[in-house]
PDB file of C-alpha atoms and ligand atoms in Angstrom:
ATOM      1  CA  MET A  20      -9.423   4.040 -13.662  1.00  0.00           C
ATOM      2  CA  VAL A  21      -8.443   0.586 -12.473  1.00  0.00           C
ATOM      3  CA  GLN A  22      -9.836  -2.721 -14.317  1.00  0.00           C
ATOM      4  CA  ILE A  23     -11.243  -3.920 -10.736  1.00  0.00           C
ATOM      5  CA  ILE A  24     -10.767  -7.874 -10.940  1.00  0.00           C
ATOM      6  CA  THR A  25     -13.761  -8.909  -9.385  1.00  0.00           C
ATOM      7  CA  SER A  26     -16.775  -7.486 -11.618  1.00  0.00           C
ATOM      8  CA  GLU A  27     -18.039  -3.991 -10.627  1.00  0.00           C
ATOM      9  CA  VAL A  28     -21.254  -5.538  -9.349  1.00  0.00           C
ATOM     10  CA  ALA A  29     -19.657  -7.480  -6.701  1.00  0.00           C
ATOM     11  CA  ASN A  30     -17.104  -4.709  -5.815  1.00  0.00           C
ATOM     12  CA  SER A  31     -20.280  -2.507  -5.553  1.00  0.00           C
ATOM     13  CA  TYR A  32     -22.182  -5.476  -3.407  1.00  0.00           C
ATOM     14  CA  ALA A  33     -18.840  -5.767  -0.851  1.00  0.00           C
ATOM     15  CA  GLU A  34     -18.442  -1.855  -0.693  1.00  0.00           C
ATOM     16  CA  ALA A  35     -22.634  -2.036   0.562  1.00  0.00           C
ATOM     17  CA  HIS A  36     -22.032  -4.691   2.531  1.00  0.00           C
ATOM     18  CA  SER A  37     -19.062  -3.439   4.289  1.00  0.00           C
ATOM     19  CA  SER A  38     -18.533  -1.121   7.018  1.00  0.00           C
ATOM     20  CA  PRO A  39     -19.322   2.752   5.418  1.00  0.00           C
ATOM     21  CA  GLU A  40     -15.851   4.616   4.511  1.00  0.00           C
ATOM     22  CA  ASN A  41     -14.457   6.749   8.031  1.00  0.00           C
ATOM     23  CA  THR A  42     -16.086  10.254   6.673  1.00  0.00           C
ATOM     24  CA  VAL A  43     -12.618  11.895   5.967  1.00  0.00           C
ATOM     25  CA  LEU A  44     -10.927   8.950   4.122  1.00  0.00           C
ATOM     26  CA  LYS A  45     -15.463   9.745   2.247  1.00  0.00           C
ATOM     27  CA  GLU A  46     -13.823  13.055   1.436  1.00  0.00           C
ATOM     28  CA  LEU A  47     -10.591  12.327   0.827  1.00  0.00           C
ATOM     29  CA  ASN A  48     -11.535  10.424  -1.951  1.00  0.00           C
ATOM     30  CA  ILE A  49     -13.659  13.287  -3.137  1.00  0.00           C
ATOM     31  CA  PHE A  50     -11.220  15.518  -3.274  1.00  0.00           C
ATOM     32  CA  THR A  51      -8.851  13.255  -4.844  1.00  0.00           C
ATOM     33  CA  GLN A  52     -11.382  12.308  -7.522  1.00  0.00           C
ATOM     34  CA  GLU A  53     -12.198  16.075  -8.136  1.00  0.00           C
ATOM     35  CA  ASN A  54      -8.652  17.545  -8.094  1.00  0.00           C
ATOM     36  CA  ILE A  55      -5.336  15.529  -8.597  1.00  0.00           C
ATOM     37  CA  ARG A  56      -4.475  14.112 -11.442  1.00  0.00           C
ATOM     38  CA  GLY A  57      -3.977   9.713 -11.350  1.00  0.00           C
ATOM     39  CA  ALA A  58      -6.899   9.898  -9.361  1.00  0.00           C
ATOM     40  CA  HIS A  59      -7.216   5.759 -10.321  1.00  0.00           C
ATOM     41  CA  MET A  60      -4.039   5.538  -7.889  1.00  0.00           C
ATOM     42  CA  ILE A  61      -5.913   5.947  -4.471  1.00  0.00           C
ATOM     43  CA  SER A  62      -6.871   2.572  -2.678  1.00  0.00           C
ATOM     44  CA  GLY A  63     -10.622   3.514  -2.438  1.00  0.00           C
ATOM     45  CA  HIS A  64     -13.177   2.224  -0.059  1.00  0.00           C
ATOM     46  CA  LEU A  65     -13.092  -1.549   0.019  1.00  0.00           C
ATOM     47  CA  GLN A  66      -9.225  -1.414  -0.109  1.00  0.00           C
ATOM     48  CA  GLY A  67      -8.806   0.744   2.861  1.00  0.00           C
ATOM     49  CA  ASN A  68     -11.429  -1.216   5.085  1.00  0.00           C
ATOM     50  CA  PHE A  69      -8.981  -3.753   4.296  1.00  0.00           C
ATOM     51  CA  LEU A  70      -6.033  -2.447   4.784  1.00  0.00           C
ATOM     52  CA  SER A  71      -7.941  -0.002   7.903  1.00  0.00           C
ATOM     53  CA  MET A  72      -9.051  -4.060   9.280  1.00  0.00           C
ATOM     54  CA  ILE A  73      -5.181  -5.912   8.989  1.00  0.00           C
ATOM     55  CA  SER A  74      -3.499  -2.684  10.627  1.00  0.00           C
ATOM     56  CA  GLN A  75      -6.202  -2.947  13.568  1.00  0.00           C
ATOM     57  CA  MET A  76      -5.620  -6.656  13.407  1.00  0.00           C
ATOM     58  CA  CYS A  77      -2.215  -6.306  13.765  1.00  0.00           C
ATOM     59  CA  GLN A  78      -1.879  -3.104  16.269  1.00  0.00           C
ATOM     60  CA  PRO A  79       1.256  -1.954  14.933  1.00  0.00           C
ATOM     61  CA  LYS A  80       3.663   0.524  16.306  1.00  0.00           C
ATOM     62  CA  PHE A  81       5.933   0.954  13.527  1.00  0.00           C
ATOM     63  CA  VAL A  82       4.671   1.009   9.736  1.00  0.00           C
ATOM     64  CA  LEU A  83       6.073   1.562   6.509  1.00  0.00           C
ATOM     65  CA  GLU A  84       4.031   3.185   3.153  1.00  0.00           C
ATOM     66  CA  LEU A  85       5.703   2.984   0.109  1.00  0.00           C
ATOM     67  CA  GLY A  86       4.097   5.332  -2.443  1.00  0.00           C
ATOM     68  CA  THR A  87       1.850   8.182  -0.232  1.00  0.00           C
ATOM     69  CA  TYR A  88      -0.091   9.968  -3.309  1.00  0.00           C
ATOM     70  CA  THR A  89      -2.076  11.835  -1.453  1.00  0.00           C
ATOM     71  CA  GLY A  90      -2.482   9.974   1.661  1.00  0.00           C
ATOM     72  CA  TYR A  91      -5.387   7.766   1.758  1.00  0.00           C
ATOM     73  CA  ALA A  92      -4.163   4.771   2.533  1.00  0.00           C
ATOM     74  CA  THR A  93      -1.943   6.415   5.539  1.00  0.00           C
ATOM     75  CA  ILE A  94      -4.854   6.799   7.417  1.00  0.00           C
ATOM     76  CA  ALA A  95      -6.149   3.639   7.149  1.00  0.00           C
ATOM     77  CA  LEU A  96      -2.926   1.861   8.237  1.00  0.00           C
ATOM     78  CA  ALA A  97      -3.083   4.264  10.924  1.00  0.00           C
ATOM     79  CA  SER A  98      -6.443   3.150  11.967  1.00  0.00           C
ATOM     80  CA  GLY A  99      -5.427   0.184  13.787  1.00  0.00           C
ATOM     81  CA  MET A 100      -1.741   1.651  15.182  1.00  0.00           C
ATOM     82  CA  GLN A 101      -0.638   1.444  18.746  1.00  0.00           C
ATOM     83  CA  ASP A 102      -1.001   5.243  20.571  1.00  0.00           C
ATOM     84  CA  ASP A 103       2.980   5.439  20.535  1.00  0.00           C
ATOM     85  CA  GLY A 104       2.992   4.425  17.089  1.00  0.00           C
ATOM     86  CA  LYS A 105       4.428   6.035  14.198  1.00  0.00           C
ATOM     87  CA  ILE A 106       4.137   5.594  10.094  1.00  0.00           C
ATOM     88  CA  ILE A 107       7.087   6.834   7.987  1.00  0.00           C
ATOM     89  CA  THR A 108       4.976   7.282   4.007  1.00  0.00           C
ATOM     90  CA  ILE A 109       7.318   7.787   1.120  1.00  0.00           C
ATOM     91  CA  ASP A 110       6.964   9.116  -2.272  1.00  0.00           C
ATOM     92  CA  THR A 111       9.143  11.212  -5.008  1.00  0.00           C
ATOM     93  CA  ASP A 112       6.061  13.630  -5.327  1.00  0.00           C
ATOM     94  CA  ALA A 113       6.234  16.836  -3.150  1.00  0.00           C
ATOM     95  CA  SER A 114       3.403  19.044  -4.926  1.00  0.00           C
ATOM     96  CA  ILE A 115       0.884  17.392  -3.099  1.00  0.00           C
ATOM     97  CA  GLN A 116       1.880  17.514   0.383  1.00  0.00           C
ATOM     98  CA  ASN A 117      -0.621  20.530   1.142  1.00  0.00           C
ATOM     99  CA  VAL A 118      -3.506  18.106   0.445  1.00  0.00           C
ATOM    100  CA  ARG A 119      -2.374  15.347   2.490  1.00  0.00           C
ATOM    101  CA  ASP A 120      -0.773  17.316   5.578  1.00  0.00           C
ATOM    102  CA  THR A 121      -4.696  18.870   5.240  1.00  0.00           C
ATOM    103  CA  PHE A 122      -6.714  15.709   5.493  1.00  0.00           C
ATOM    104  CA  TRP A 123      -3.985  14.099   8.060  1.00  0.00           C
ATOM    105  CA  GLU A 124      -4.953  17.110  11.034  1.00  0.00           C
ATOM    106  CA  LYS A 125      -8.295  16.236  10.057  1.00  0.00           C
ATOM    107  CA  ALA A 126      -7.622  12.441  11.341  1.00  0.00           C
ATOM    108  CA  SER A 127      -5.697  13.585  13.899  1.00  0.00           C
ATOM    109  CA  LEU A 128      -3.009  12.007  12.554  1.00  0.00           C
ATOM    110  CA  LYS A 129      -0.798  14.781  12.253  1.00  0.00           C
ATOM    111  CA  ASP A 130       2.265  14.442  14.401  1.00  0.00           C
ATOM    112  CA  LYS A 131       2.168  10.189  13.982  1.00  0.00           C
ATOM    113  CA  ILE A 132       2.732  10.458   9.995  1.00  0.00           C
ATOM    114  CA  GLU A 133       6.499  11.622   9.069  1.00  0.00           C
ATOM    115  CA  GLN A 134       6.857  11.888   4.981  1.00  0.00           C
ATOM    116  CA  HIS A 135       9.666  11.372   3.178  1.00  0.00           C
ATOM    117  CA  ILE A 136      10.049  12.908  -0.460  1.00  0.00           C
ATOM    118  CA  GLY A 137      12.479  11.045  -2.169  1.00  0.00           C
ATOM    119  CA  LYS A 138      12.745   7.873  -3.939  1.00  0.00           C
ATOM    120  CA  ALA A 139      11.871   4.782  -2.404  1.00  0.00           C
ATOM    121  CA  LEU A 140      15.066   3.019  -3.169  1.00  0.00           C
ATOM    122  CA  ASP A 141      17.352   6.083  -1.028  1.00  0.00           C
ATOM    123  CA  VAL A 142      14.880   6.487   1.517  1.00  0.00           C
ATOM    124  CA  LEU A 143      15.335   2.970   2.499  1.00  0.00           C
ATOM    125  CA  ASN A 144      18.555   2.725   3.135  1.00  0.00           C
ATOM    126  CA  ASP A 145      18.028   6.433   5.628  1.00  0.00           C
ATOM    127  CA  ILE A 146      15.602   4.150   7.750  1.00  0.00           C
ATOM    128  CA  SER A 147      16.968   0.989   8.754  1.00  0.00           C
ATOM    129  CA  ASN A 148      16.971   1.854  11.986  1.00  0.00           C
ATOM    130  CA  TYR A 149      13.680   0.981  12.474  1.00  0.00           C
ATOM    131  CA  LYS A 150      11.880  -2.295  12.310  1.00  0.00           C
ATOM    132  CA  PHE A 151       8.409  -2.329  10.845  1.00  0.00           C
ATOM    133  CA  ASP A 152       5.424  -4.039  12.013  1.00  0.00           C
ATOM    134  CA  LEU A 153       3.325  -3.448   8.798  1.00  0.00           C
ATOM    135  CA  ILE A 154       4.682  -2.591   5.174  1.00  0.00           C
ATOM    136  CA  PHE A 155       2.666  -1.360   2.718  1.00  0.00           C
ATOM    137  CA  ILE A 156       4.727  -1.695  -0.854  1.00  0.00           C
ATOM    138  CA  ASP A 157       2.695   0.632  -3.301  1.00  0.00           C
ATOM    139  CA  ALA A 158       4.619   2.723  -5.337  1.00  0.00           C
ATOM    140  CA  ASP A 159       7.347   1.976  -8.519  1.00  0.00           C
ATOM    141  CA  LYS A 160       6.237  -1.557 -10.356  1.00  0.00           C
ATOM    142  CA  SER A 161       9.851  -2.100 -11.690  1.00  0.00           C
ATOM    143  CA  ASN A 162      11.007  -1.956  -8.619  1.00  0.00           C
ATOM    144  CA  TYR A 163       8.667  -4.457  -6.144  1.00  0.00           C
ATOM    145  CA  ILE A 164      11.778  -6.747  -5.451  1.00  0.00           C
ATOM    146  CA  TYR A 165      14.048  -5.187  -4.518  1.00  0.00           C
ATOM    147  CA  TYR A 166      10.980  -3.370  -1.275  1.00  0.00           C
ATOM    148  CA  LEU A 167      10.407  -6.567  -0.576  1.00  0.00           C
ATOM    149  CA  ASP A 168      14.067  -7.515   0.115  1.00  0.00           C
ATOM    150  CA  LYS A 169      14.559  -4.675   1.497  1.00  0.00           C
ATOM    151  CA  SER A 170      11.207  -5.249   2.662  1.00  0.00           C
ATOM    152  CA  LEU A 171      11.780  -8.314   4.652  1.00  0.00           C
ATOM    153  CA  GLU A 172      15.271  -7.042   6.321  1.00  0.00           C
ATOM    154  CA  LEU A 173      13.128  -4.000   7.880  1.00  0.00           C
ATOM    155  CA  LEU A 174      10.140  -6.605   9.089  1.00  0.00           C
ATOM    156  CA  ALA A 175       9.530  -6.478  13.169  1.00  0.00           C
ATOM    157  CA  PRO A 176       9.121 -10.034  14.179  1.00  0.00           C
ATOM    158  CA  ASN A 177       5.995 -10.905  13.589  1.00  0.00           C
ATOM    159  CA  GLY A 178       5.614  -8.386  11.202  1.00  0.00           C
ATOM    160  CA  THR A 179       3.469  -8.198   7.850  1.00  0.00           C
ATOM    161  CA  ILE A 180       4.004  -7.060   4.601  1.00  0.00           C
ATOM    162  CA  LEU A 181       0.846  -6.137   1.785  1.00  0.00           C
ATOM    163  CA  VAL A 182       1.858  -5.462  -1.424  1.00  0.00           C
ATOM    164  CA  ASP A 183      -0.692  -3.533  -3.984  1.00  0.00           C
ATOM    165  CA  ASN A 184      -1.578  -4.154  -7.569  1.00  0.00           C
ATOM    166  CA  THR A 185      -0.713  -7.823  -8.016  1.00  0.00           C
ATOM    167  CA  LEU A 186      -3.118  -8.960 -10.388  1.00  0.00           C
ATOM    168  CA  PHE A 187      -2.313  -5.568 -12.427  1.00  0.00           C
ATOM    169  CA  HIS A 188      -5.363  -4.938 -14.034  1.00  0.00           C
ATOM    170  CA  GLY A 189      -5.391  -8.500 -15.147  1.00  0.00           C
ATOM    171  CA  GLU A 190      -2.238  -8.397 -17.501  1.00  0.00           C
ATOM    172  CA  VAL A 191       0.019 -10.548 -15.370  1.00  0.00           C
ATOM    173  CA  PHE A 192      -3.327 -13.635 -16.767  1.00  0.00           C
ATOM    174  CA  GLU A 193      -1.404 -12.906 -20.304  1.00  0.00           C
ATOM    175  CA  GLU A 194       1.247 -14.687 -21.931  1.00  0.00           C
ATOM    176  CA  THR A 195       1.879 -12.247 -23.680  1.00  0.00           C
ATOM    177  CA  ASN A 196       1.321  -8.415 -24.567  1.00  0.00           C
ATOM    178  CA  ARG A 197       1.744  -7.435 -21.135  1.00  0.00           C
ATOM    179  CA  SER A 198       2.910  -3.721 -19.917  1.00  0.00           C
ATOM    180  CA  LYS A 199       6.597  -3.299 -18.781  1.00  0.00           C
ATOM    181  CA  ALA A 200       4.438  -2.504 -15.960  1.00  0.00           C
ATOM    182  CA  ALA A 201       2.853  -5.824 -15.508  1.00  0.00           C
ATOM    183  CA  ASN A 202       5.494  -7.342 -16.941  1.00  0.00           C
ATOM    184  CA  HIS A 203       7.073  -6.598 -13.737  1.00  0.00           C
ATOM    185  CA  ILE A 204       4.470  -7.460 -11.456  1.00  0.00           C
ATOM    186  CA  HIS A 205       4.429 -10.297 -12.925  1.00  0.00           C
ATOM    187  CA  ASN A 206       8.304 -10.707 -12.443  1.00  0.00           C
ATOM    188  CA  PHE A 207       7.156 -10.400  -8.566  1.00  0.00           C
ATOM    189  CA  ASN A 208       4.757 -13.263  -8.348  1.00  0.00           C
ATOM    190  CA  THR A 209       7.040 -15.286  -9.639  1.00  0.00           C
ATOM    191  CA  TYR A 210       9.523 -14.119  -7.132  1.00  0.00           C
ATOM    192  CA  ILE A 211       7.878 -14.690  -4.187  1.00  0.00           C
ATOM    193  CA  THR A 212       5.975 -17.664  -5.208  1.00  0.00           C
ATOM    194  CA  ASN A 213       9.717 -19.413  -5.609  1.00  0.00           C
ATOM    195  CA  LYS A 214      10.606 -17.850  -2.226  1.00  0.00           C
ATOM    196  CA  VAL A 215      11.157 -20.782   0.513  1.00  0.00           C
ATOM    197  CA  ASP A 216      11.275 -18.112   3.645  1.00  0.00           C
ATOM    198  CA  ILE A 217       7.779 -16.672   3.352  1.00  0.00           C
ATOM    199  CA  PHE A 218       4.098 -17.502   3.386  1.00  0.00           C
ATOM    200  CA  HIS A 219       2.260 -15.542   1.574  1.00  0.00           C
ATOM    201  CA  VAL A 220      -1.725 -14.874   0.017  1.00  0.00           C
ATOM    202  CA  LEU A 221      -2.467 -13.199  -3.232  1.00  0.00           C
ATOM    203  CA  LEU A 222      -6.233 -12.407  -2.915  1.00  0.00           C
ATOM    204  CA  PRO A 223      -8.499 -10.754  -5.593  1.00  0.00           C
ATOM    205  CA  ILE A 224      -9.733  -7.348  -4.323  1.00  0.00           C
ATOM    206  CA  ARG A 225      -9.955  -4.090  -6.327  1.00  0.00           C
ATOM    207  CA  ASP A 226      -6.057  -4.848  -8.380  1.00  0.00           C
ATOM    208  CA  GLY A 227      -4.765  -7.326  -6.106  1.00  0.00           C
ATOM    209  CA  ILE A 228      -3.049  -7.714  -3.496  1.00  0.00           C
ATOM    210  CA  THR A 229      -0.209 -10.093  -1.442  1.00  0.00           C
ATOM    211  CA  LEU A 230       0.057 -10.292   2.347  1.00  0.00           C
ATOM    212  CA  ILE A 231       3.631 -12.104   3.220  1.00  0.00           C
ATOM    213  CA  ARG A 232       4.924 -12.887   6.549  1.00  0.00           C
ATOM    214  CA  LYS A 233       8.299 -14.528   7.314  1.00  0.00           C
ATOM    215  CA  LYS A 234       8.417 -18.504   7.961  1.00  0.00           C
ATOM    216  CA  THR A 235       8.495 -18.927  11.564  1.00  0.00           C
ATOM    217  CA  LYS A 236       8.628 -22.782  11.407  1.00  0.00           C
TER     218      LYS A 236
HETATM  219  C1  SAM B  30      -0.296   3.638  -6.427  1.00  0.00           C
HETATM  220  S1  SAM B  30       0.258   5.356  -5.708  1.00  0.00           S
HETATM  221  C2  SAM B  30      -0.247   5.295  -3.704  1.00  0.00           C
HETATM  222  C3  SAM B  30      -1.431   5.063  -3.960  1.00  0.00           C
HETATM  223  C4  SAM B  30      -1.539   4.929  -1.686  1.00  0.00           C
HETATM  224  N1  SAM B  30      -1.094   4.296  -1.784  1.00  0.00           N
HETATM  225  C5  SAM B  30      -3.118   5.202  -1.709  1.00  0.00           C
HETATM  226  O1  SAM B  30      -3.225   3.535  -1.728  1.00  0.00           O
HETATM  227  O2  SAM B  30      -4.721   6.265  -1.628  1.00  0.00           O
HETATM  228  C6  SAM B  30       2.013   5.388  -6.242  1.00  0.00           C
HETATM  229  C7  SAM B  30       2.907   6.961  -5.953  1.00  0.00           C
HETATM  230  O3  SAM B  30       3.829   5.649  -5.702  1.00  0.00           O
HETATM  231  C8  SAM B  30       5.059   6.972  -6.115  1.00  0.00           C
HETATM  232  N2  SAM B  30       5.943   6.513  -6.500  1.00  0.00           N
HETATM  233  C9  SAM B  30       6.525   6.264  -7.555  1.00  0.00           C
HETATM  234  N3  SAM B  30       7.612   6.531  -7.763  1.00  0.00           N
HETATM  235  C10 SAM B  30       8.487   6.123  -6.708  1.00  0.00           C
HETATM  236  C11 SAM B  30       9.546   5.918  -6.129  1.00  0.00           C
HETATM  237  N4  SAM B  30      10.969   5.942  -6.822  1.00  0.00           N
HETATM  238  N5  SAM B  30       9.555   6.257  -5.173  1.00  0.00           N
HETATM  239  C12 SAM B  30       8.362   6.077  -3.522  1.00  0.00           C
HETATM  240  N6  SAM B  30       7.380   6.977  -4.132  1.00  0.00           N
HETATM  241  C13 SAM B  30       7.341   6.848  -5.763  1.00  0.00           C
HETATM  242  C14 SAM B  30       4.241   7.963  -7.047  1.00  0.00           C
HETATM  243  O4  SAM B  30       4.226   9.352  -6.956  1.00  0.00           O
HETATM  244  C15 SAM B  30       2.543   8.010  -6.610  1.00  0.00           C
HETATM  245  O5  SAM B  30       2.466   9.150  -5.922  1.00  0.00           O
END
């Protein structure tokens, strides 16, 4: 399980006092927990509601997600998308495409989602003609700095970037004995903190989620 930064009790209370998990998302969450390896990676109820809320506030036309997994966050991120909008989502793993397709169909989103299979590093170069209003970075941690720089290039004016796992199970708090992945995240957090052209906030929701916008003045 991903270690939740807030206490279990706070997390359960927050879930109980947030809108209920959307029916299709709930079914996908249960299916993933019971059948798919690495289920700790799924965004889940509270973070899913948060992603939906951001999407509904931004009302994006084009959304980009790095790291699809079973497509849970894809559905949440699409919830506020404009009627003629599209979400592009990238993952290296094609083996669970049937799961994604089944649940995207149930959510009536199949025509609005474009799945790219491949390394995000490569795919990002193929989609450079887009400007995205909302970007969710949730793939391999070693490339987070590159993903951010590329995302800033692909971001529409007034766009928002969300970055997952920025507290990395609390390992980032440690000065020594961090795992390799936690070190990547700590380096990323340091990198953005020193970046003067963005405004950002790290929220201790689930495993830590950072919101980033380009500074306008
Ligand atoms: C944390 S999961 C994504 C969870 C999903 N966004 C959600 O909230 O439900 C990370 C995903 O990134 C994918 N991934 C790992 N390395 C990748 C890479 N280099 N390029 C694209 N996807 C990658 C993994 O296969 C995995 O499905």
